[in-house]
Short mmCIF file of C-alpha atoms in Angstrom, two decimals:
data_model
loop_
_atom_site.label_atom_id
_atom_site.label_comp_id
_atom_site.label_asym_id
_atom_site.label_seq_id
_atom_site.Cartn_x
_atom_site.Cartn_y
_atom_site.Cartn_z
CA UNK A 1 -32.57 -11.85 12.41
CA UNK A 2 -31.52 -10.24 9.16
CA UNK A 3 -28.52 -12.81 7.37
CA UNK A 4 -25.98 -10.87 5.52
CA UNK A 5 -23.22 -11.82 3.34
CA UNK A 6 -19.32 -10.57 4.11
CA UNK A 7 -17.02 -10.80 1.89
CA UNK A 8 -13.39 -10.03 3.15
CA UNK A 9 -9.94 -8.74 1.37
CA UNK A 10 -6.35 -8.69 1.94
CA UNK A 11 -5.72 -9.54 5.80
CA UNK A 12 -8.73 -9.78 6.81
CA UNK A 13 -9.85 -12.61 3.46
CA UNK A 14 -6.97 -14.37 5.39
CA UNK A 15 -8.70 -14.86 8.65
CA UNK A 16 -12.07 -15.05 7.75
CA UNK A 17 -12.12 -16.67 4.32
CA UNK A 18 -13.66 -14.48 1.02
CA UNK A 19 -16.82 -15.17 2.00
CA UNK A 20 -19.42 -15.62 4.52
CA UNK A 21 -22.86 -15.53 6.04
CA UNK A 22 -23.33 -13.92 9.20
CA UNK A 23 -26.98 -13.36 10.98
CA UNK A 24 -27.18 -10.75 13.32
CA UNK A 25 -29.81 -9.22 15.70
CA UNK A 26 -32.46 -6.72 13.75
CA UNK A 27 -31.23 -3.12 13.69
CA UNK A 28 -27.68 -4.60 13.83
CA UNK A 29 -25.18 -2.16 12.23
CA UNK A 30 -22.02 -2.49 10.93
CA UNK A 31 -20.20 -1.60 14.20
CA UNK A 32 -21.85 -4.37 15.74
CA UNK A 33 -20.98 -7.38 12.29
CA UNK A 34 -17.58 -6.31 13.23
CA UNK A 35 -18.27 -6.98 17.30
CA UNK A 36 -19.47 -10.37 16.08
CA UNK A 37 -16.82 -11.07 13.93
CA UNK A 38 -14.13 -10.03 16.61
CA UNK A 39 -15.83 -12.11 19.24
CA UNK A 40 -16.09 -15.31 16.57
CA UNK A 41 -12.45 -14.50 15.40
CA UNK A 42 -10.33 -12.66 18.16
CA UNK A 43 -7.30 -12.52 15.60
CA UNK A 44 -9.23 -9.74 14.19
CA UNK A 45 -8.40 -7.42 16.78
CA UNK A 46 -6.29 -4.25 15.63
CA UNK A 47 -7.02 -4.75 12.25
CA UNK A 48 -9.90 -2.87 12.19
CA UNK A 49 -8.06 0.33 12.07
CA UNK A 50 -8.24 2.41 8.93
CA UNK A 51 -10.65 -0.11 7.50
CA UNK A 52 -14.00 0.82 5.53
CA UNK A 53 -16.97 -0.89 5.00
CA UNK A 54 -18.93 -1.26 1.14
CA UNK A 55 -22.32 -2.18 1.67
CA UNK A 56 -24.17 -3.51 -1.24
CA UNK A 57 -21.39 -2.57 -3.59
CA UNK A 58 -20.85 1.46 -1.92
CA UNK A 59 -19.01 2.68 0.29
CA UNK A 60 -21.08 3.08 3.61
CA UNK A 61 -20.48 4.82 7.01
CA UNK A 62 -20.17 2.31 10.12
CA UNK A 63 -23.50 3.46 11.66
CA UNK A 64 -25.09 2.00 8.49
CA UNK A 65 -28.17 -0.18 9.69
CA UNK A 66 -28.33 -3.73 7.76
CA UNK A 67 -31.17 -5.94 6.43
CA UNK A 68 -31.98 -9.01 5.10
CA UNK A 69 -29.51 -10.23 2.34
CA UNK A 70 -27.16 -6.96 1.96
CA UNK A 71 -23.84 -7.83 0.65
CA UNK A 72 -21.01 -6.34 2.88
CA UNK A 73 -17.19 -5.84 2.12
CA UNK A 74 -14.51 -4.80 4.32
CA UNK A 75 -11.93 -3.05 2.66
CA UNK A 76 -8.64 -3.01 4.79
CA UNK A 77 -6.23 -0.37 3.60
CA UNK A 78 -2.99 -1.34 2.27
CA UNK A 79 -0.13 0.96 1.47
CA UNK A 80 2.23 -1.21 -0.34
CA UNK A 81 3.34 -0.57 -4.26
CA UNK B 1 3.19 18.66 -30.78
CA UNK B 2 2.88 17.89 -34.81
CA UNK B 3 3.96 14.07 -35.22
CA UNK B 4 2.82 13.85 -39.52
CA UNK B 5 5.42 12.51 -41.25
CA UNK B 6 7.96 11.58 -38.50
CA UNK B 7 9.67 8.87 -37.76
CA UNK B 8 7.79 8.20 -34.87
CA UNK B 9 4.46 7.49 -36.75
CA UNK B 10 6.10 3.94 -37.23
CA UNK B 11 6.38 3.35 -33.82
CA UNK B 12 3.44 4.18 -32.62
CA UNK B 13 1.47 2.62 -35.97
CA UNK B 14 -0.62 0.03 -33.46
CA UNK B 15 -1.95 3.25 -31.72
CA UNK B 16 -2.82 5.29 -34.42
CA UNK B 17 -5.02 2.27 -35.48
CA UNK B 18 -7.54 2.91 -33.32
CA UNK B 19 -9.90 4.89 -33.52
CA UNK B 20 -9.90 6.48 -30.52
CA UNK B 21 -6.42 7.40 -30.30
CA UNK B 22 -5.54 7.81 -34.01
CA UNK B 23 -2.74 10.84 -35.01
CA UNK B 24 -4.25 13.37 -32.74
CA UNK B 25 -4.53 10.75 -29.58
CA UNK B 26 -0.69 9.94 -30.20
CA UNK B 27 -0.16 13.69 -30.44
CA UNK B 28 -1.58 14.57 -27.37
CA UNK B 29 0.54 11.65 -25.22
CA UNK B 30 3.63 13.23 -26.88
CA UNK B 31 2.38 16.29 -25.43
CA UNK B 32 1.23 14.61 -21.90
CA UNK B 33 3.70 15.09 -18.31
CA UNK B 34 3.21 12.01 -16.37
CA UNK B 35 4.84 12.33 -12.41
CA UNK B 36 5.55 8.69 -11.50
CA UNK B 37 5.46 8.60 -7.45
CA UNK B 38 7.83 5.16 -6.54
CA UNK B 39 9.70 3.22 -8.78
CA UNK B 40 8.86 -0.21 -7.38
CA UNK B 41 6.75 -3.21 -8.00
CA UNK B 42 3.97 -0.46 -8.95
CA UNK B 43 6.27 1.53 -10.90
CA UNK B 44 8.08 -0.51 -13.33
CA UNK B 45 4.94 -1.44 -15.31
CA UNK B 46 3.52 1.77 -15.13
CA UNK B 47 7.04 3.39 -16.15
CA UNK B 48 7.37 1.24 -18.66
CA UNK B 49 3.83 1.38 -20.44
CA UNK B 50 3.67 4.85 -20.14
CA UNK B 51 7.04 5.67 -22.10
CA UNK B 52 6.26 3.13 -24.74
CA UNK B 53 2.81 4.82 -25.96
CA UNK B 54 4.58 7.99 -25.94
CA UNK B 55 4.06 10.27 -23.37
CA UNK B 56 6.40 12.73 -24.28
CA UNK B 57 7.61 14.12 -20.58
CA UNK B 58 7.62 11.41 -17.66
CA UNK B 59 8.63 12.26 -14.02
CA UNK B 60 10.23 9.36 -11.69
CA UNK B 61 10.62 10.32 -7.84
CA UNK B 62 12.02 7.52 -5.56
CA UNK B 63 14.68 7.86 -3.46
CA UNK B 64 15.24 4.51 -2.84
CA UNK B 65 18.11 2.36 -4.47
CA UNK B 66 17.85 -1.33 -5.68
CA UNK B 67 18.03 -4.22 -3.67
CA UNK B 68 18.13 -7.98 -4.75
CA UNK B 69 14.53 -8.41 -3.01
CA UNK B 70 13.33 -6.10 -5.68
CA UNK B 71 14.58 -7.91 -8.45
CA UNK B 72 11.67 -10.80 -7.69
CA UNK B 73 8.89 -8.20 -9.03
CA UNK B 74 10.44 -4.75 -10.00
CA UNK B 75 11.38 -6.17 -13.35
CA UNK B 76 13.02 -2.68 -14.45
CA UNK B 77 15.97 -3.72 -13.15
CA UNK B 78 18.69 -6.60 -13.46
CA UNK B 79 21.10 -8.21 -11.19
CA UNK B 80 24.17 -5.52 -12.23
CA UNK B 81 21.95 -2.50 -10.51
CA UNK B 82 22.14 -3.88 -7.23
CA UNK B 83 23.25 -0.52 -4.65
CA UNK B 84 22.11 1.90 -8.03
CA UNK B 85 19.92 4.77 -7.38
CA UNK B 86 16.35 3.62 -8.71
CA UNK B 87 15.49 6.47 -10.10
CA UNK B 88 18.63 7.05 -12.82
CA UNK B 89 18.40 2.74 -13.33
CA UNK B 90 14.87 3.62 -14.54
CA UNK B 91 15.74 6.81 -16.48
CA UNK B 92 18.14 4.66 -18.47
CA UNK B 93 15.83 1.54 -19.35
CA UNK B 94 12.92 3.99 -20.09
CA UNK B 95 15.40 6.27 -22.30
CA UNK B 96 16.53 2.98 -23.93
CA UNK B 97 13.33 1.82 -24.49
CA UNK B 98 11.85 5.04 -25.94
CA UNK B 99 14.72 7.82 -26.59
CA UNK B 100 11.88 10.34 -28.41
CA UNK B 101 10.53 10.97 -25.13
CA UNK B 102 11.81 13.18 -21.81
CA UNK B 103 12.55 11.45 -18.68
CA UNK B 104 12.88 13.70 -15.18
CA UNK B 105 15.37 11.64 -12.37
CA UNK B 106 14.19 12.75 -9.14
CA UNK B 107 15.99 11.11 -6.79
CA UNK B 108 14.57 12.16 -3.46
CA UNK B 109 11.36 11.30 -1.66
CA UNK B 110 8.17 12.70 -2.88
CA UNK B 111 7.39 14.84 0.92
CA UNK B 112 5.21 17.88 1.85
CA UNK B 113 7.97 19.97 1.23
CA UNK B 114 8.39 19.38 -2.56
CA UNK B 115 4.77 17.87 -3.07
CA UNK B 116 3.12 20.46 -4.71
CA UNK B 117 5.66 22.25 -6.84
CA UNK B 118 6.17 18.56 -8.28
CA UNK B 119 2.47 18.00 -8.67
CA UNK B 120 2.57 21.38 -10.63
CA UNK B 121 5.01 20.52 -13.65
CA UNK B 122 3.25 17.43 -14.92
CA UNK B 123 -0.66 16.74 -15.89
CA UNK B 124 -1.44 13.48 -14.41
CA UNK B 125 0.56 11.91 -11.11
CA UNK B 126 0.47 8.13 -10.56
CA UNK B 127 1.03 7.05 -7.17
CA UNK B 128 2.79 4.34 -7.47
CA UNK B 129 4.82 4.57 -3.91
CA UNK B 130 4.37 2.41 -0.75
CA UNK B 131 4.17 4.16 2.03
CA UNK B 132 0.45 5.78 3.75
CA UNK B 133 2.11 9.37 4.42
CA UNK B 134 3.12 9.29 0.72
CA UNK B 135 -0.08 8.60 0.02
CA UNK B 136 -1.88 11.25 1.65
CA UNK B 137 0.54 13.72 0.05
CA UNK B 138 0.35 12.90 -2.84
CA UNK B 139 -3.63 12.89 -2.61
CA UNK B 140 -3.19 16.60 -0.96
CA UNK B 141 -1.05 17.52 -3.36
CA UNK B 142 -3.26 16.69 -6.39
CA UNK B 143 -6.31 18.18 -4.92
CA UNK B 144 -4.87 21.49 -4.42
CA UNK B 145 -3.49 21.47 -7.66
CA UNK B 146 -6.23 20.81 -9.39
CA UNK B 147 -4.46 17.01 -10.60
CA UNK B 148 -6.03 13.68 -11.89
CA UNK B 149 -4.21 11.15 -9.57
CA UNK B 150 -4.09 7.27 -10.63
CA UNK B 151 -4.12 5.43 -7.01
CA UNK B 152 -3.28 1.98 -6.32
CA UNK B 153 -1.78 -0.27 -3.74
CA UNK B 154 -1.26 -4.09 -3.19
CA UNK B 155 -0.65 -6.51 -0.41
CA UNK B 156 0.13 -10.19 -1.40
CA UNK B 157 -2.58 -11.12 -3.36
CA UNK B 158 -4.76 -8.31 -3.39
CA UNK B 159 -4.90 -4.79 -5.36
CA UNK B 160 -7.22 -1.75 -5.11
CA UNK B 161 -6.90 1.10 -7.98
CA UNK B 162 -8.86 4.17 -8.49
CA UNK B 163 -8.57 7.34 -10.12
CA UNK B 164 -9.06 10.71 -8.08
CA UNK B 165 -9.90 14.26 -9.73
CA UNK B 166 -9.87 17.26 -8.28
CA UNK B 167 -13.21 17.80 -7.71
CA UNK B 168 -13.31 14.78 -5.14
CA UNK B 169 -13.60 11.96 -4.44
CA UNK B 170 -10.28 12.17 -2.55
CA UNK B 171 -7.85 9.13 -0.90
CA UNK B 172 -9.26 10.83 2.23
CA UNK B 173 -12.86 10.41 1.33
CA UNK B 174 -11.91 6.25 0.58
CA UNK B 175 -9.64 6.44 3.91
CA UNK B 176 -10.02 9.14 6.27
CA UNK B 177 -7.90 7.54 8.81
CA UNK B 178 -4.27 6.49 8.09
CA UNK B 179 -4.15 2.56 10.16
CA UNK B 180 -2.46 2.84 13.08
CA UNK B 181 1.31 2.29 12.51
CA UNK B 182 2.14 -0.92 12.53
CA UNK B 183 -1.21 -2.10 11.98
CA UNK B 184 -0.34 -2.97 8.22
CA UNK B 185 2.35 -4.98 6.56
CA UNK B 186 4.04 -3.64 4.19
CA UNK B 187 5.00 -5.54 0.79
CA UNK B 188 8.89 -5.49 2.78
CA UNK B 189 6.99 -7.19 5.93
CA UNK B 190 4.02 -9.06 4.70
CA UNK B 191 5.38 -9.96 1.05
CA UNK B 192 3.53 -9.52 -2.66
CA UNK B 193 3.32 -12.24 -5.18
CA UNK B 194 6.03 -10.57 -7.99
CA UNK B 195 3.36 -10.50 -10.79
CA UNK B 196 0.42 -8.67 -8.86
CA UNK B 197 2.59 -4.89 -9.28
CA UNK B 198 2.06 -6.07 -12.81
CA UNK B 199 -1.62 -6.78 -13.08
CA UNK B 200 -2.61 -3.68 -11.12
CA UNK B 201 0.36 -1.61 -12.53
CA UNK B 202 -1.09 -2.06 -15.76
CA UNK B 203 -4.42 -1.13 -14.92
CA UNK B 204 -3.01 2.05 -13.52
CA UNK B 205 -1.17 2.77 -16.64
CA UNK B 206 -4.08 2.10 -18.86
CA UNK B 207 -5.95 4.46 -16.19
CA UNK B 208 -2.83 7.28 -16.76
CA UNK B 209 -3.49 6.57 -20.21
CA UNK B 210 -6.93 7.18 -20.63
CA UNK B 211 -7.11 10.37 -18.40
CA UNK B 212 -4.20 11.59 -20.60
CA UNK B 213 -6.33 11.00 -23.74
CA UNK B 214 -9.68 11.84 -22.56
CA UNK B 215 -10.99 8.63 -23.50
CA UNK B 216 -13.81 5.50 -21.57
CA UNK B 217 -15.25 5.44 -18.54
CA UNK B 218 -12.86 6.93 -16.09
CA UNK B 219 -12.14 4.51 -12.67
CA UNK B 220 -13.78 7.07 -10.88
CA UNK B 221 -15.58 7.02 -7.77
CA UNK B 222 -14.67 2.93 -8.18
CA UNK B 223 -12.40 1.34 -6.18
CA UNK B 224 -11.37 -1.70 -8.54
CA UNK B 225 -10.48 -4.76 -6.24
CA UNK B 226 -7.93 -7.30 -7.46
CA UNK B 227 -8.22 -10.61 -6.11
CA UNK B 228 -4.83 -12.54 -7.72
CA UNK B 229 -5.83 -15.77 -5.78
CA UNK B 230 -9.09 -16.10 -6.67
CA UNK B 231 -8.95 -14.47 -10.12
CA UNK B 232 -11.40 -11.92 -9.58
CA UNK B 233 -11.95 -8.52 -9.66
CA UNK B 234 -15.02 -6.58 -8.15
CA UNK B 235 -16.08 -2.85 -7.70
CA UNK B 236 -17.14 -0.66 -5.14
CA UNK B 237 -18.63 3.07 -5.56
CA UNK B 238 -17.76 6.12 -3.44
CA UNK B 239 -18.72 9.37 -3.78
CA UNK B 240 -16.82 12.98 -1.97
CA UNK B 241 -17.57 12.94 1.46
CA UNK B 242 -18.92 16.27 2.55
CA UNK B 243 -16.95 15.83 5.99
CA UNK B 244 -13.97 15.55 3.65
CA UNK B 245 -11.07 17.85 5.44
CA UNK B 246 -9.54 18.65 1.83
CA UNK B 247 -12.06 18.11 -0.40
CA UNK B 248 -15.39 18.36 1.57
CA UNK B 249 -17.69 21.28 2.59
CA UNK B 250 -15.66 23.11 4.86
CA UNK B 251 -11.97 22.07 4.16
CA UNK B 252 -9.51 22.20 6.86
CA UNK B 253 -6.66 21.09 5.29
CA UNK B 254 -4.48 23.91 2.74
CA UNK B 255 -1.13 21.95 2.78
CA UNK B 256 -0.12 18.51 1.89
CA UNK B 257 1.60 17.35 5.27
CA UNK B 258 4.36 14.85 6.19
CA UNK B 259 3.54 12.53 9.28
CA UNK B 260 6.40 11.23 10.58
CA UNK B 261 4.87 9.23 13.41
CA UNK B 262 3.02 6.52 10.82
CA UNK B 263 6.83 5.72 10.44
CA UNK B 264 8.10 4.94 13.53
CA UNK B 265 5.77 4.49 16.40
CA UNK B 266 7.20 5.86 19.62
CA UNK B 267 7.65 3.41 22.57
CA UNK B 268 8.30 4.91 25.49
CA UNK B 269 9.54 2.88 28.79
CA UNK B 270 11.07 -0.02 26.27
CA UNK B 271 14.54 0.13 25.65
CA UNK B 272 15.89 0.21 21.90
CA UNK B 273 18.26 -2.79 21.53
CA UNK B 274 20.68 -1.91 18.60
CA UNK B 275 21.37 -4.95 16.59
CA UNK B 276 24.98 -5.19 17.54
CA UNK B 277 23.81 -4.93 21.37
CA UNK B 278 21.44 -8.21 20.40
CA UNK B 279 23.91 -10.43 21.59
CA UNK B 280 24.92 -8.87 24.69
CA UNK B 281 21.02 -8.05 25.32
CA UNK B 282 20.24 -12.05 25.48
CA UNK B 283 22.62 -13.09 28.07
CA UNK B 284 19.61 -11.53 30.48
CA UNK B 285 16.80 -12.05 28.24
CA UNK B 286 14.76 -14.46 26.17
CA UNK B 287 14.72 -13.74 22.78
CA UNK B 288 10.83 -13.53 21.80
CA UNK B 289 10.58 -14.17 17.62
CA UNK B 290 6.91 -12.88 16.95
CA UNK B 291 7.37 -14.19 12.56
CA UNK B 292 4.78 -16.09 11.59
CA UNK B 293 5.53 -19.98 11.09
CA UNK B 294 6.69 -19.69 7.22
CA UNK B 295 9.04 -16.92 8.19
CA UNK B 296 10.35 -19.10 10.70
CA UNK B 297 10.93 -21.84 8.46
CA UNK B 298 13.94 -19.99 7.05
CA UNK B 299 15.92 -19.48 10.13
CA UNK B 300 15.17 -18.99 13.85
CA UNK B 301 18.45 -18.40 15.82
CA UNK B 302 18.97 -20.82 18.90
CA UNK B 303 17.31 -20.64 22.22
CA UNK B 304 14.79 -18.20 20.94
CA UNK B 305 11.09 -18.57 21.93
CA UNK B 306 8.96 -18.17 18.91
CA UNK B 307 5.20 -17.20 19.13
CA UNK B 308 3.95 -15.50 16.16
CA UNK B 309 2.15 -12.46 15.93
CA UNK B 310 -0.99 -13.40 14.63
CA UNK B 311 -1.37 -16.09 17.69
CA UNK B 312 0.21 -13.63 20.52
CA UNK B 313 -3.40 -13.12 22.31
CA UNK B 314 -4.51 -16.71 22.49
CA UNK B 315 -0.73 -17.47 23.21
CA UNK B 316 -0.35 -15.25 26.05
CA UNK B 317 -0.12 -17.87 29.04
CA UNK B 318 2.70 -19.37 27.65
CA UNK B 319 5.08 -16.02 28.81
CA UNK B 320 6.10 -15.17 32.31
CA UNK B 321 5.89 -11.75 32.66
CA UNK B 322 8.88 -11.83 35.28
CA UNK B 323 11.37 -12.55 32.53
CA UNK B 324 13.13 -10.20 30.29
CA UNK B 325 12.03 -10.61 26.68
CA UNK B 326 13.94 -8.36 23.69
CA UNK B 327 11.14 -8.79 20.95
CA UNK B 328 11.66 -8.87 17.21
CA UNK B 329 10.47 -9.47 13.81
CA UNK B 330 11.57 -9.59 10.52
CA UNK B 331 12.09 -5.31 10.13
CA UNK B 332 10.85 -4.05 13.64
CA UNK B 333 6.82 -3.17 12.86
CA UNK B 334 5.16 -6.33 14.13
CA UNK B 335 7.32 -6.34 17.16
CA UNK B 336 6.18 -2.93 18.05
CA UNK B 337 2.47 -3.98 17.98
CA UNK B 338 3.54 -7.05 19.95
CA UNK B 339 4.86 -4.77 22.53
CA UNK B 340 1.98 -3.01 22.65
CA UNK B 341 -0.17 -5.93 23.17
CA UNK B 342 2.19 -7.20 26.11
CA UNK B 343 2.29 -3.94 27.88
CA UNK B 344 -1.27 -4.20 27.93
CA UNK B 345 -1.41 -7.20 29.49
CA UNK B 346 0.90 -6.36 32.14
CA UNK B 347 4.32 -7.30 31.02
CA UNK B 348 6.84 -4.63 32.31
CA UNK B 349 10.28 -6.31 31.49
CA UNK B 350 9.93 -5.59 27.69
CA UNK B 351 12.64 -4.39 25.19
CA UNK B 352 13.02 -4.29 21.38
CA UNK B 353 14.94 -5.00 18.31
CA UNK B 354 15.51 -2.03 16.61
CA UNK B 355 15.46 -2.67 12.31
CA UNK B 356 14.36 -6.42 13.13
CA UNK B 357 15.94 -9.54 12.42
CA UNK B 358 16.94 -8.54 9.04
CA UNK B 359 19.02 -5.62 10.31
CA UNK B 360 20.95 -8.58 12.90
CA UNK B 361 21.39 -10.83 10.56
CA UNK B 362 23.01 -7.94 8.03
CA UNK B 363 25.95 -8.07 10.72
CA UNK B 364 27.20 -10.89 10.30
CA UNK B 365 27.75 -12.02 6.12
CA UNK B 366 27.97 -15.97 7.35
CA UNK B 367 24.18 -15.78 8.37
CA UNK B 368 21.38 -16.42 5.55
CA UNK B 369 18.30 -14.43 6.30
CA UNK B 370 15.85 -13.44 3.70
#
């Protein structure tokens, strides 16, 4: 059960606080942290689209497999200026 | 351009201090074209910074005019441009502020059809604007051109800059996919604490800056994050994406283009109600206010049923999908993605406010909406 850290902007830092610690089943990706997110927040839904994920400080594709203690961002875009 | 033994050396003595600018630093800036996409919250720091250290040709596209909402965080302008194009308010203030330098009005929109001949005149192009089709253009635009581009963007509290060369990384390597309209407040919808266009405007100018100099560690390949709230910043690394369709392996996309429909989204089978039809409209329907709670709290007109947004889903029950509901907003994008959501779950008697709230309560002088 690898734990990993999320840490959340904009919209999304509104629903689910800057930070937190989410366990998920081993070989979990990051496709599925979001499925666990949605189901533990269902405000979440829709704002998924456009969004990116950073792990461990990069910007990672969603298929990206996560372990034990990997830090994990989720970068909404935004368009305002 | 030869600056020894002008005038200007005075004003620009702070500069030529350091060592890394110095006479030839300040002589290159006076040589520099800077294209400033928006003149908004972005824009009026970066505007302003830019023409005080001496660029010596600046470019300002917006085809916008000021509004007293602006006034709150676009601190270019004062109270007596209200209704003035933005673009000639700014030209003024930046020729008052530094008349040794050349400022270009563009008022129009920065679009696909003027994008890269724009892009072409001036050395470094800071998008500044607030819109995702802008965006994308101007990110097209400055990869075919072979342009640095200074990104950033805000919402409320938070800010994400980056600079983008031609060589890639690209906006469309950060973001290949544009959010689904509606998905996203804008600063117009969702709001922006008035001093965060500062913060990140300034980083983007020192960014514009730097590039123009040829000077530090260029923001590339980092997304800078500004957290205003927490007072915090934090970095994340991207590289070109090879699947890139402008600036991958295999390009598909030649053209900057315009795309209209992450405007507007279309909603077929729901009638348009015009604001001046609003009143007629609720003498058969409910008025359904989807604003979130502190929106609220500045005016909800009688007898409508308010259920924000954000708690539509888990809210649900509460609507009777045999009524007639005319849904709105504050300007007309969150009731879209309302209707969506209530069309999915089966509601058929649906219509919307066109322009929102805001464009009602414009109607009628006597009613204070912000």
């Amino acid at each position: 059960m690898p734990k990993v850290r999320v840490l959340a902007f904009a919209r999304l830092r509104e629903l689910l606080g800057e930070s937190r610690e989410v366990a998920l089943a081993e070989g979990a990706t990051l496709r599925d942290l979001w499925s666990s997110l949605l189901a533990a927040e269902p405000r979440l839904q829709g704002l998924e689209s456009g969004m990116r994920f950073a792990c461990n400080q990069r910007l990672c594709a969603d298929e990206r497999t996560l372990h034990e203690g990997d830090e994990i961002a989720l970068l909404p875009p935004f368009g305002g200026g | 351009m030869n600056l020894a033994g002008s005038h200007a050396l005075r004003r620009y003595s702070r500069h030529l201090l350091i060592p890394e600018i110095g006479l030839a630093g300040q002589e290159r800036l006076a040589a520099a074209r800077a294209l400033v996409i928006g003149a908004g919250g972005l824009g009026a720091p970066v505007l302003a910074y830019l023409a005080a250290a001496g660029v010596g040709r600046i470019g300002i596209i917006d085809d916008d005019v000021v509004d007293e909402s602006n006034l709150q965080r676009q601190i270019l302008f004062e109270q007596t441009d209200i209704g003035r194009p933005k673009a000639e308010v700014a030209a003024q203030r930046l020729h008052a502020l530094n008349p040794q330098i050349a400022i270009d009005a563009l008022q129009r929109r920065f679009d696909a059809s003027n994008a890269r001949e724009l892009v072409r005149l001036y050395d470094v192009v800071i998008d500044c604007s607030d819109r995702f089709t802008t965006r994308y253009c101007t990110s097209d635009a400055c990869s075919l051109e072979g342009k640095i581009e200074i990104f950033a963007a805000i919402f409320r509290f938070d800010g994400q800059v980056t600079r983008f060369d031609p060589e890639g990384p690209c906006y469309r390597c950060l973001f290949p996919h544009a959010p689904e309209p509606g998905s996203v407040p804008t600063c117009a919808e969702g709001g922006v604490l008035g001093v965060l266009p500062g913060i990140v405007g300034a980083w983007q100018a020192s960014e514009a800056l730097k590039a123009l100099l040829q000077i530090g560690e260029p923001l590339r390949g980092r997304l800078m994050l500004v957290d205003a709230l927490a007072a915090r910043t934090r970095e994340v690394r991207f590289e070109r994406d090879p699947e890139c369709i402008r600036c991958g392996e295999n390009p598909t996309l030649f053209e900057p283009v315009d795309r209209p429909e992450e405007e507007s989204v279309a909603l077929t089978g729901v009638a348009e109600i015009a604001p001046e039809e609003l009143d007629a409209a609720l003498r058969e329907a409910l008025l359904l206010d989807v604003r979130e709670p502190h929106e609220v709290a500045l005016g909800l007109l009688p007898g409508a049923l308010h259920v924000p947004a954000s708690q539509l889903e888990a809210r649900m029950h509460e609507l009777d999908s045999a009524k007639r509901y005319v849904v709105a907003c504050r300007v007309g994008v969150r009731s879209r993605w309302a209707i969506g959501r209530l069309r999915d779950a089966g509601f058929k008697r649906l219509a919307h406010l066109d322009g929102g709230l805001l464009r009602y309560a414009a109607l009628d002088a006597g009613f204070e909406f912000f």
